[in-house]
Amino acid sequence: AQSVTQPDIHITVSEGASLELRCNYSYGATPYLFWYVQSPGQGLQLLLKYFSGDTLVQGIKGFEAEFKRSQSSFNLRKPSVHWSDAAEYFCAVFPQAGTALIFGKGTTLSVSS
Amino acid sequence: EPEVTQTPSHQVTQMGQEVILRCVPISNHLYFYWYRQILGQKVEFLVSFYNNEISEKSEIFDDQFSVERPDGSNFTLKIRSTKLEDSAMYFCASKGQGLNTGELFFGEGSRLTVL
C-alpha cells in the first residue's frame, strides 16, 4: 500500500548536537517530497522540498534533507540543533500524477539543554 | 508575499450545530484543499477542489462535510451537525498551476472546538 512513514514518534536531542529525522515512503514512482515543521498551536511551515536533481536539498533554518532512491528515504538533518527547533516535524509526499499531499504521522523533537 | 488566510482562527460550537470555515486562497491559485489535524495527531487530507468541483476526497469527508467556492475569492468548508470528534485544527491550502509538484501553501488554520 502507498504510504509515508516516520519511524520515530519522539526524539530528544541535546542543544548543539546533530539531528536526523527519518522518513520513508512506499510509492511506485518517486513522489515529490517535503518536510514541514509545526510549533505548538501554530500552522505548517515548509522547511524544504525535493522535486528532482541534486539529492541533497537545503532548506530554511539550517535544515537539509537527502533523497535516497535505493532506500526510498528522505531524511531530514541539521548539524547543530537549537532550543527553538523543538517542534513537530512532518514528512509529506505528493505522488506523481496525484492530487493530494499525504503526511506522515510526525516526529516530535525535544531539545535538552 | 501572498498568503492563504483562514477565518475564524478559533470557533467554539455546540454539538449538532453547523459550522462554516472560510479560506481565502492565494489569488491566482486554482487548486484548493482542506486538511484536518486532531490534537496531537497527524495532518489528514480531507478534500481537494479544482474547476468548481471536488477532484478527490478521503474517507473522512463524508456527507457531513461540503465545500464550496461561493465567489471568486473564498473557499469554504461546511460541517453539518458537528460531533465531538470534529474538534480539530482545519487547514486550508492552495496550489497554483504549472508543474504538478504538490507544493501547497497552507493557511494558519482554524481551530474548531465542539462541546
PDB file of N, CA and C in Angstrom, chain A residues 4 27 31-36 44 46 51 90-95 98-104, chain B residues 33-35 43-48 56 93 95 100-106:
ATOM      1  N   VAL A   4       3.558   6.884   3.686  1.00  0.00           N
ATOM      2  CA  VAL A   4       4.742   7.615   4.114  1.00  0.00           C
ATOM      3  C   VAL A   4       4.902   7.353   5.607  1.00  0.00           C
ATOM      4  N   TYR A  27       5.887   4.201  -2.686  1.00  0.00           N
ATOM      5  CA  TYR A  27       5.120   4.548  -3.863  1.00  0.00           C
ATOM      6  C   TYR A  27       5.812   3.956  -5.084  1.00  0.00           C
ATOM      7  N   PRO A  31       7.721   9.980  -5.439  1.00  0.00           N
ATOM      8  CA  PRO A  31       6.836  11.138  -5.317  1.00  0.00           C
ATOM      9  C   PRO A  31       7.649  12.414  -5.096  1.00  0.00           C
ATOM     10  N   TYR A  32       6.984  13.521  -5.106  1.00  0.00           N
ATOM     11  CA  TYR A  32       7.617  14.754  -4.683  1.00  0.00           C
ATOM     12  C   TYR A  32       7.622  14.757  -3.156  1.00  0.00           C
ATOM     13  N   LEU A  33       8.672  15.278  -2.565  1.00  0.00           N
ATOM     14  CA  LEU A  33       8.918  15.077  -1.135  1.00  0.00           C
ATOM     15  C   LEU A  33       9.070  16.402  -0.409  1.00  0.00           C
ATOM     16  N   PHE A  34       8.532  16.460   0.794  1.00  0.00           N
ATOM     17  CA  PHE A  34       8.524  17.700   1.564  1.00  0.00           C
ATOM     18  C   PHE A  34       8.773  17.398   3.040  1.00  0.00           C
ATOM     19  N   TRP A  35       9.315  18.402   3.729  1.00  0.00           N
ATOM     20  CA  TRP A  35       9.345  18.412   5.182  1.00  0.00           C
ATOM     21  C   TRP A  35       8.700  19.702   5.669  1.00  0.00           C
ATOM     22  N   TYR A  36       7.793  19.543   6.649  1.00  0.00           N
ATOM     23  CA  TYR A  36       7.142  20.678   7.280  1.00  0.00           C
ATOM     24  C   TYR A  36       7.460  20.668   8.775  1.00  0.00           C
ATOM     25  N   LEU A  44       1.572  25.136   9.624  1.00  0.00           N
ATOM     26  CA  LEU A  44       2.600  24.320   8.982  1.00  0.00           C
ATOM     27  C   LEU A  44       3.551  25.213   8.187  1.00  0.00           C
ATOM     28  N   LEU A  46       6.800  25.204   5.640  1.00  0.00           N
ATOM     29  CA  LEU A  46       7.602  24.374   4.737  1.00  0.00           C
ATOM     30  C   LEU A  46       9.084  24.585   5.028  1.00  0.00           C
ATOM     31  N   PHE A  51      12.087  17.875  -5.699  1.00  0.00           N
ATOM     32  CA  PHE A  51      11.344  17.513  -6.900  1.00  0.00           C
ATOM     33  C   PHE A  51      12.187  16.622  -7.801  1.00  0.00           C
ATOM     34  N   PHE A  90       6.910  17.036  10.160  1.00  0.00           N
ATOM     35  CA  PHE A  90       6.134  16.156   9.297  1.00  0.00           C
ATOM     36  C   PHE A  90       6.815  15.996   7.951  1.00  0.00           C
ATOM     37  N   CYS A  91       6.967  14.741   7.552  1.00  0.00           N
ATOM     38  CA  CYS A  91       7.358  14.432   6.196  1.00  0.00           C
ATOM     39  C   CYS A  91       6.071  14.301   5.375  1.00  0.00           C
ATOM     40  N   ALA A  92       6.105  14.753   4.142  1.00  0.00           N
ATOM     41  CA  ALA A  92       4.919  14.667   3.297  1.00  0.00           C
ATOM     42  C   ALA A  92       5.326  14.311   1.877  1.00  0.00           C
ATOM     43  N   VAL A  93       4.437  13.607   1.195  1.00  0.00           N
ATOM     44  CA  VAL A  93       4.704  13.214  -0.186  1.00  0.00           C
ATOM     45  C   VAL A  93       3.535  13.590  -1.072  1.00  0.00           C
ATOM     46  N   PHE A  94       3.844  13.926  -2.290  1.00  0.00           N
ATOM     47  CA  PHE A  94       2.817  14.182  -3.302  1.00  0.00           C
ATOM     48  C   PHE A  94       3.105  13.224  -4.436  1.00  0.00           C
ATOM     49  N   PRO A  95       2.268  12.193  -4.588  1.00  0.00           N
ATOM     50  CA  PRO A  95       2.535  11.206  -5.648  1.00  0.00           C
ATOM     51  C   PRO A  95       2.486  11.851  -7.020  1.00  0.00           C
ATOM     52  N   GLY A  98      -0.640  12.617  -8.759  1.00  0.00           N
ATOM     53  CA  GLY A  98      -1.597  12.598  -7.660  1.00  0.00           C
ATOM     54  C   GLY A  98      -2.335  13.918  -7.541  1.00  0.00           C
ATOM     55  N   THR A  99      -3.222  13.967  -6.577  1.00  0.00           N
ATOM     56  CA  THR A  99      -3.979  15.181  -6.353  1.00  0.00           C
ATOM     57  C   THR A  99      -3.935  15.661  -4.923  1.00  0.00           C
ATOM     58  N   ALA A 100      -3.271  14.927  -4.039  1.00  0.00           N
ATOM     59  CA  ALA A 100      -3.265  15.332  -2.634  1.00  0.00           C
ATOM     60  C   ALA A 100      -1.902  15.094  -2.012  1.00  0.00           C
ATOM     61  N   LEU A 101      -1.536  15.992  -1.124  1.00  0.00           N
ATOM     62  CA  LEU A 101      -0.315  15.864  -0.332  1.00  0.00           C
ATOM     63  C   LEU A 101      -0.626  14.972   0.863  1.00  0.00           C
ATOM     64  N   ILE A 102       0.195  13.944   1.059  1.00  0.00           N
ATOM     65  CA  ILE A 102      -0.051  12.976   2.128  1.00  0.00           C
ATOM     66  C   ILE A 102       1.036  13.113   3.183  1.00  0.00           C
ATOM     67  N   PHE A 103       0.616  13.242   4.439  1.00  0.00           N
ATOM     68  CA  PHE A 103       1.545  13.466   5.534  1.00  0.00           C
ATOM     69  C   PHE A 103       1.857  12.183   6.300  1.00  0.00           C
ATOM     70  N   GLY A 104       3.087  12.126   6.813  1.00  0.00           N
ATOM     71  CA  GLY A 104       3.424  11.104   7.795  1.00  0.00           C
ATOM     72  C   GLY A 104       2.838  11.490   9.146  1.00  0.00           C
TER      73      GLY A 104
ATOM     74  N   TYR B  33      -7.581  22.973  -1.104  1.00  0.00           N
ATOM     75  CA  TYR B  33      -7.574  21.785  -0.257  1.00  0.00           C
ATOM     76  C   TYR B  33      -8.035  22.123   1.155  1.00  0.00           C
ATOM     77  N   TRP B  34      -8.604  21.118   1.796  1.00  0.00           N
ATOM     78  CA  TRP B  34      -8.815  21.162   3.236  1.00  0.00           C
ATOM     79  C   TRP B  34      -8.155  19.944   3.864  1.00  0.00           C
ATOM     80  N   TYR B  35      -7.473  20.210   4.984  1.00  0.00           N
ATOM     81  CA  TYR B  35      -6.850  19.167   5.790  1.00  0.00           C
ATOM     82  C   TYR B  35      -7.330  19.326   7.232  1.00  0.00           C
ATOM     83  N   VAL B  43      -1.571  15.256  10.209  1.00  0.00           N
ATOM     84  CA  VAL B  43      -2.384  16.081   9.323  1.00  0.00           C
ATOM     85  C   VAL B  43      -3.030  15.163   8.284  1.00  0.00           C
ATOM     86  N   GLU B  44      -4.353  15.209   8.218  1.00  0.00           N
ATOM     87  CA  GLU B  44      -5.086  14.283   7.354  1.00  0.00           C
ATOM     88  C   GLU B  44      -5.754  15.033   6.200  1.00  0.00           C
ATOM     89  N   PHE B  45      -5.641  14.489   5.031  1.00  0.00           N
ATOM     90  CA  PHE B  45      -6.289  15.051   3.850  1.00  0.00           C
ATOM     91  C   PHE B  45      -7.795  14.852   3.929  1.00  0.00           C
ATOM     92  N   LEU B  46      -8.529  15.920   3.630  1.00  0.00           N
ATOM     93  CA  LEU B  46      -9.986  15.819   3.568  1.00  0.00           C
ATOM     94  C   LEU B  46     -10.466  15.838   2.120  1.00  0.00           C
ATOM     95  N   VAL B  47     -10.108  16.913   1.406  1.00  0.00           N
ATOM     96  CA  VAL B  47     -10.696  17.106   0.091  1.00  0.00           C
ATOM     97  C   VAL B  47      -9.830  18.027  -0.748  1.00  0.00           C
ATOM     98  N   SER B  48      -9.849  17.805  -2.053  1.00  0.00           N
ATOM     99  CA  SER B  48      -9.235  18.735  -2.996  1.00  0.00           C
ATOM    100  C   SER B  48     -10.298  19.210  -3.972  1.00  0.00           C
ATOM    101  N   GLU B  56     -10.801  15.106  -5.467  1.00  0.00           N
ATOM    102  CA  GLU B  56     -10.519  13.924  -4.674  1.00  0.00           C
ATOM    103  C   GLU B  56     -10.988  14.167  -3.248  1.00  0.00           C
ATOM    104  N   ALA B  93      -5.438  24.988   2.103  1.00  0.00           N
ATOM    105  CA  ALA B  93      -4.227  25.138   1.304  1.00  0.00           C
ATOM    106  C   ALA B  93      -4.614  25.397  -0.137  1.00  0.00           C
ATOM    107  N   LYS B  95      -2.866  25.755  -4.352  1.00  0.00           N
ATOM    108  CA  LYS B  95      -1.732  25.415  -5.234  1.00  0.00           C
ATOM    109  C   LYS B  95      -1.965  26.070  -6.577  1.00  0.00           C
ATOM    110  N   ASN B 100       2.865  19.976 -11.626  1.00  0.00           N
ATOM    111  CA  ASN B 100       2.059  19.458 -10.521  1.00  0.00           C
ATOM    112  C   ASN B 100       2.957  18.780  -9.500  1.00  0.00           C
ATOM    113  N   THR B 101       3.679  19.607  -8.737  1.00  0.00           N
ATOM    114  CA  THR B 101       4.650  19.067  -7.781  1.00  0.00           C
ATOM    115  C   THR B 101       4.082  18.919  -6.384  1.00  0.00           C
ATOM    116  N   GLY B 102       2.881  19.391  -6.200  1.00  0.00           N
ATOM    117  CA  GLY B 102       2.291  19.245  -4.883  1.00  0.00           C
ATOM    118  C   GLY B 102       2.720  20.284  -3.886  1.00  0.00           C
ATOM    119  N   GLU B 103       3.315  21.363  -4.339  1.00  0.00           N
ATOM    120  CA  GLU B 103       3.731  22.396  -3.402  1.00  0.00           C
ATOM    121  C   GLU B 103       2.520  23.215  -3.004  1.00  0.00           C
ATOM    122  N   LEU B 104       2.013  22.923  -1.844  1.00  0.00           N
ATOM    123  CA  LEU B 104       0.835  23.592  -1.332  1.00  0.00           C
ATOM    124  C   LEU B 104       1.233  24.718  -0.401  1.00  0.00           C
ATOM    125  N   PHE B 105       0.420  25.740  -0.397  1.00  0.00           N
ATOM    126  CA  PHE B 105       0.604  26.858   0.514  1.00  0.00           C
ATOM    127  C   PHE B 105      -0.529  26.784   1.540  1.00  0.00           C
ATOM    128  N   PHE B 106      -0.134  26.669   2.788  1.00  0.00           N
ATOM    129  CA  PHE B 106      -1.106  26.453   3.861  1.00  0.00           C
ATOM    130  C   PHE B 106      -1.450  27.740   4.591  1.00  0.00           C
TER     131      PHE B 106
END
